[in-house]
Short mmCIF file of C-alpha atoms in Angstrom, two decimals:
data_model
loop_
_atom_site.label_atom_id
_atom_site.label_comp_id
_atom_site.label_asym_id
_atom_site.label_seq_id
_atom_site.Cartn_x
_atom_site.Cartn_y
_atom_site.Cartn_z
CA MET A 203 181.15 -136.21 104.60
CA ALA A 204 183.43 -139.20 105.01
CA ALA A 205 186.94 -138.92 103.67
CA PRO A 206 187.50 -140.82 100.38
CA PRO A 207 189.33 -144.14 100.63
CA THR A 208 193.04 -144.02 99.94
CA TYR A 209 195.61 -146.31 98.34
CA ILE A 210 197.48 -148.50 100.81
CA TYR A 211 200.48 -149.03 98.56
CA ASN A 212 202.49 -147.14 95.95
CA ILE A 213 201.68 -147.76 92.28
CA PRO A 214 204.59 -146.55 90.16
CA SER A 215 204.15 -144.97 86.76
CA VAL A 216 204.68 -146.93 83.56
CA ARG A 217 207.81 -144.90 82.89
CA ALA A 218 209.18 -145.64 86.38
CA MET A 219 208.87 -149.35 85.56
CA ASN A 220 210.30 -148.84 82.04
CA PRO A 221 212.87 -146.01 82.19
CA GLY A 222 213.67 -146.28 78.48
CA ILE A 223 210.31 -144.91 77.33
CA PRO A 224 209.43 -141.21 77.00
CA ALA A 225 207.61 -139.32 79.73
CA VAL A 226 204.73 -138.39 77.40
CA LEU A 227 202.98 -140.28 74.61
CA GLY A 228 200.68 -137.98 72.69
CA ASP A 229 198.56 -136.40 75.40
CA LEU A 230 199.18 -139.24 77.88
CA ASP A 231 201.48 -138.70 80.86
CA LEU A 232 203.50 -141.92 81.24
CA SER A 233 205.18 -140.55 84.39
CA ARG A 234 202.01 -140.28 86.44
CA GLY A 235 202.36 -142.45 89.55
CA ILE A 236 200.22 -143.03 92.62
CA ALA A 237 201.53 -142.81 96.18
CA SER A 238 200.30 -144.64 99.25
CA GLY A 239 197.76 -142.38 100.96
CA ASP A 240 196.53 -140.73 97.75
CA PRO A 241 192.72 -140.64 97.47
CA ILE A 242 191.26 -143.34 95.19
CA LEU A 243 189.66 -141.59 92.21
CA PRO A 244 188.00 -143.05 89.04
CA VAL A 245 190.22 -140.87 86.86
CA HIS A 246 193.24 -142.97 87.90
CA LEU A 247 191.78 -146.12 86.32
CA GLU A 248 190.61 -144.23 83.22
CA HIS A 249 194.13 -142.86 82.70
CA ALA A 250 195.79 -146.24 83.28
CA GLU A 251 193.45 -147.98 80.81
CA SER A 252 194.16 -145.29 78.19
CA VAL A 253 197.91 -145.75 78.64
CA ALA A 254 197.65 -149.56 78.43
CA THR A 255 195.56 -149.35 75.25
CA ALA A 256 197.96 -146.87 73.64
CA LEU A 257 201.05 -148.94 74.50
CA LYS A 258 199.43 -152.15 73.26
CA GLY A 259 198.84 -150.40 69.97
CA MET A 260 202.44 -149.23 69.84
CA LYS A 261 203.98 -152.73 69.99
CA GLY A 262 206.20 -153.22 66.98
CA SER A 263 205.78 -149.62 65.74
CA GLY A 264 208.01 -147.77 68.19
CA GLY A 265 211.32 -149.45 67.53
CA ALA A 266 212.97 -151.20 70.44
CA MET A 267 211.33 -148.78 72.90
CA PHE A 268 207.76 -150.15 73.05
CA THR A 269 208.17 -153.87 73.66
CA ASP A 270 205.72 -156.58 74.80
CA GLU A 271 207.10 -156.16 78.32
CA VAL A 272 206.27 -152.46 78.34
CA ALA A 273 202.71 -153.19 77.20
CA LYS A 274 202.33 -155.95 79.81
CA SER A 275 203.61 -153.69 82.58
CA ALA A 276 200.92 -151.16 81.68
CA GLN A 277 198.28 -153.89 81.85
CA LEU A 278 199.56 -154.99 85.27
CA ARG A 279 199.34 -151.37 86.45
CA VAL A 280 195.67 -151.32 85.41
CA LYS A 281 195.14 -154.47 87.48
CA ALA A 282 196.80 -152.89 90.55
CA ILE A 283 194.55 -149.82 90.34
CA GLU A 284 191.47 -151.96 89.71
CA ALA A 285 192.26 -154.08 92.77
CA ALA A 286 192.56 -150.97 94.95
CA GLN A 287 189.34 -149.41 93.60
CA TYR A 288 187.21 -152.54 93.81
CA SER A 289 188.46 -153.43 97.29
CA ALA A 290 187.59 -149.91 98.46
CA ALA A 291 184.11 -150.16 96.90
CA TYR A 292 183.20 -153.77 97.70
CA ALA A 293 185.50 -154.92 100.47
CA PRO A 294 186.60 -151.91 102.57
CA ASP A 295 187.13 -154.08 105.64
CA LEU A 296 189.47 -156.30 103.64
CA ALA A 297 191.54 -153.30 102.59
CA GLY A 298 191.69 -152.16 106.19
CA CYS A 299 192.83 -155.60 107.29
CA ILE A 300 195.62 -155.52 104.70
CA GLN A 301 196.68 -152.08 105.95
CA PHE A 302 196.76 -153.33 109.56
CA LEU A 303 198.87 -156.34 108.71
CA MET A 304 201.31 -154.29 106.63
CA GLU A 305 201.84 -151.79 109.43
CA ASN A 306 202.09 -154.26 112.34
CA SER A 307 203.94 -157.39 111.32
CA ARG A 308 206.08 -158.80 108.53
CA ARG A 309 205.31 -162.27 109.86
CA HIS A 310 201.95 -162.13 108.09
CA THR A 311 203.38 -162.22 104.56
CA ASP A 312 201.41 -165.34 103.64
CA GLN A 313 198.18 -163.83 104.93
CA LEU A 314 198.83 -160.63 103.01
CA ASN A 315 199.42 -162.53 99.78
CA GLY A 316 196.19 -164.46 100.29
CA LEU A 317 194.20 -161.31 100.96
CA ALA A 318 195.75 -159.57 97.98
CA ASN A 319 194.77 -162.53 95.81
CA GLN A 320 191.22 -162.26 97.14
CA VAL A 321 191.11 -158.57 96.23
CA ASN A 322 192.46 -159.29 92.76
CA SER A 323 189.97 -162.13 92.26
CA LEU A 324 187.15 -159.90 93.40
CA ALA A 325 188.16 -157.20 90.92
CA VAL A 326 188.41 -159.66 88.03
CA ALA A 327 185.08 -161.30 88.91
CA THR A 328 183.34 -157.91 89.07
CA ILE A 329 184.73 -156.88 85.70
CA ASN A 330 183.71 -160.21 84.16
CA MET A 331 180.16 -159.86 85.46
CA ARG A 332 179.88 -156.51 83.68
CA ILE A 333 181.31 -157.96 80.44
CA CYS A 334 178.99 -160.99 80.59
CA THR A 335 175.96 -158.72 80.97
CA ARG A 336 176.99 -156.72 77.90
CA ASN A 337 177.73 -159.84 75.87
CA ARG A 338 174.32 -161.32 76.74
CA GLU A 339 172.55 -158.14 75.67
CA LEU A 340 174.31 -158.21 72.27
CA ARG A 341 174.37 -161.98 71.73
CA HIS A 342 171.63 -162.07 69.08
CA HIS A 343 172.55 -158.79 67.38
CA LYS A 344 174.03 -159.37 63.95
CA GLY A 345 177.60 -158.06 63.76
CA ALA A 346 177.84 -157.48 67.53
CA ARG A 347 181.43 -157.41 68.83
CA THR A 348 181.76 -159.82 71.74
CA GLN A 349 184.20 -158.75 74.47
CA PRO A 350 186.69 -161.22 76.02
CA LEU A 351 186.48 -162.07 79.70
CA ARG A 352 189.46 -161.72 82.01
CA LYS A 353 191.34 -164.93 82.83
CA THR A 354 190.36 -166.27 86.28
CA ILE A 355 192.17 -169.64 86.55
CA SER A 356 195.95 -169.68 86.76
CA GLY A 357 198.13 -171.82 84.53
CA PRO A 358 197.77 -173.05 80.95
CA GLY A 359 194.91 -175.27 79.81
CA LEU A 360 196.90 -177.45 77.43
CA GLN A 361 195.63 -180.69 78.96
CA LEU A 362 192.04 -179.53 78.69
CA ALA A 363 192.66 -178.61 75.04
CA GLN A 364 194.15 -182.05 74.39
CA VAL A 365 191.01 -183.71 75.77
CA ALA A 366 188.75 -181.50 73.64
CA ALA A 367 190.85 -182.37 70.54
CA GLU A 368 190.77 -186.16 71.00
CA GLN A 369 188.65 -186.67 67.88
CA LEU A 370 190.39 -183.98 65.80
CA ASP A 371 193.53 -184.02 63.67
CA PRO A 372 196.45 -183.87 66.16
CA ALA A 373 198.01 -181.11 64.05
CA VAL A 374 195.28 -178.72 65.25
CA LEU A 375 197.02 -178.55 68.66
CA GLN A 376 200.25 -177.13 67.20
CA GLY A 377 200.91 -173.56 68.29
CA ILE A 378 197.82 -173.12 70.48
CA LEU A 379 200.02 -171.92 73.35
CA PRO A 380 202.27 -168.91 72.69
CA PRO A 381 205.89 -169.15 73.86
CA GLY A 382 206.72 -167.99 77.33
CA PRO A 383 204.90 -168.32 80.68
CA PRO A 384 201.10 -168.64 80.76
CA ALA A 385 199.01 -165.50 81.00
CA MET A 386 198.37 -164.12 84.46
CA ILE A 387 194.96 -163.88 86.07
CA GLY A 388 193.17 -160.73 84.98
CA LEU A 389 194.51 -160.60 81.42
CA THR A 390 192.60 -161.15 78.16
CA PRO A 391 193.76 -163.11 75.09
CA ASP A 392 195.97 -161.31 72.56
CA HIS A 393 194.43 -160.92 69.13
CA PHE A 394 190.95 -161.90 70.40
CA ASN A 395 188.48 -162.04 67.47
CA PRO A 396 185.11 -160.64 68.63
CA ASN A 397 183.31 -162.43 65.78
CA ILE A 398 182.88 -165.78 67.54
CA ASP A 399 180.82 -167.30 64.71
CA VAL A 400 183.89 -167.53 62.41
CA TYR A 401 186.05 -169.46 64.88
CA ASN A 402 187.56 -172.76 63.77
CA ASP A 403 188.62 -175.72 65.94
CA ARG A 404 192.09 -174.31 66.57
CA ASP A 405 190.65 -170.95 67.64
CA ILE A 406 188.50 -172.68 70.25
CA LEU A 407 191.44 -174.76 71.48
CA ARG A 408 193.53 -171.61 71.83
CA MET A 409 190.83 -170.13 74.08
CA ILE A 410 190.71 -173.33 76.17
CA ALA A 411 194.50 -173.20 76.57
CA PHE A 412 194.45 -169.49 77.49
CA TYR A 413 191.59 -169.55 80.00
CA ASN A 414 192.43 -173.01 81.39
CA GLU A 415 188.70 -173.81 81.13
CA ASP A 416 186.98 -176.34 78.88
CA PHE A 417 183.72 -174.39 78.43
CA GLU A 418 181.93 -177.78 78.97
CA ILE A 419 183.18 -178.92 75.54
CA VAL A 420 183.44 -182.68 75.05
CA PRO A 421 185.48 -184.53 72.38
CA ASN A 422 182.51 -185.44 70.14
CA ASP A 423 181.12 -181.90 69.97
CA SER A 424 180.77 -180.45 66.49
CA LEU A 425 182.46 -177.16 65.67
CA GLN A 426 179.13 -175.35 65.98
CA ASP A 427 178.59 -176.92 69.40
CA ARG A 428 182.03 -175.67 70.47
CA ILE A 429 181.32 -172.17 69.18
CA ASN A 430 177.99 -172.08 71.00
CA LYS A 431 179.52 -173.26 74.27
CA PHE A 432 182.37 -170.74 74.10
CA HIS A 433 179.85 -167.98 73.36
CA SER A 434 177.81 -169.10 76.38
CA PHE A 435 180.97 -168.91 78.50
CA LEU A 436 181.54 -165.31 77.38
CA CYS A 437 177.93 -164.49 78.32
CA GLY A 438 178.14 -166.14 81.74
CA LEU A 439 175.53 -168.75 80.81
#
């Protein structure tokens, strides 16, 4: 039997990245890290997702300890583990190439970054395919809770939102982008409402600004047209 694939880089624990938080939260070990050379196991991703979900739910309820940055670091850790697992499953040669470059030459930094981006993009695309399939299956079920896709295009989509809002009241654009830098690839919108049918124009514009995609919406689309097109985007149609 072939040996299981291994991690080619260290993935520190959430507590190592945020020393001010406790080592344990409920039954979750926040000090669990992954070392280069450890076997890649599904339980690592399950644990990381549980930690990220728990910390996201703790924002604002744990005093100064559980901040937005702590929650985001847990989400980034999930992405790192996903990238390692999906590259091992779907692009083992790519992971081997990355390992070779890391061990043999620091001159290949640009190539390494490009390969790492490919691994990350592959992981995000694979996850989105799974979410689209689920959303399509539930699309016509009354009360079905649509899941958000992961962001795949870097940067904010404010210009796209402005085009989509050309025939709307300009005030609808106010506050569609949260303060701070744009979301990173692989993240989902905060406070995503799974009931797409109740979205208003500003809700749709917020999604355009977050994903940096226009969902094929044009300025003269009605609100229902915009809702339908965004729903199609979430279903991969």
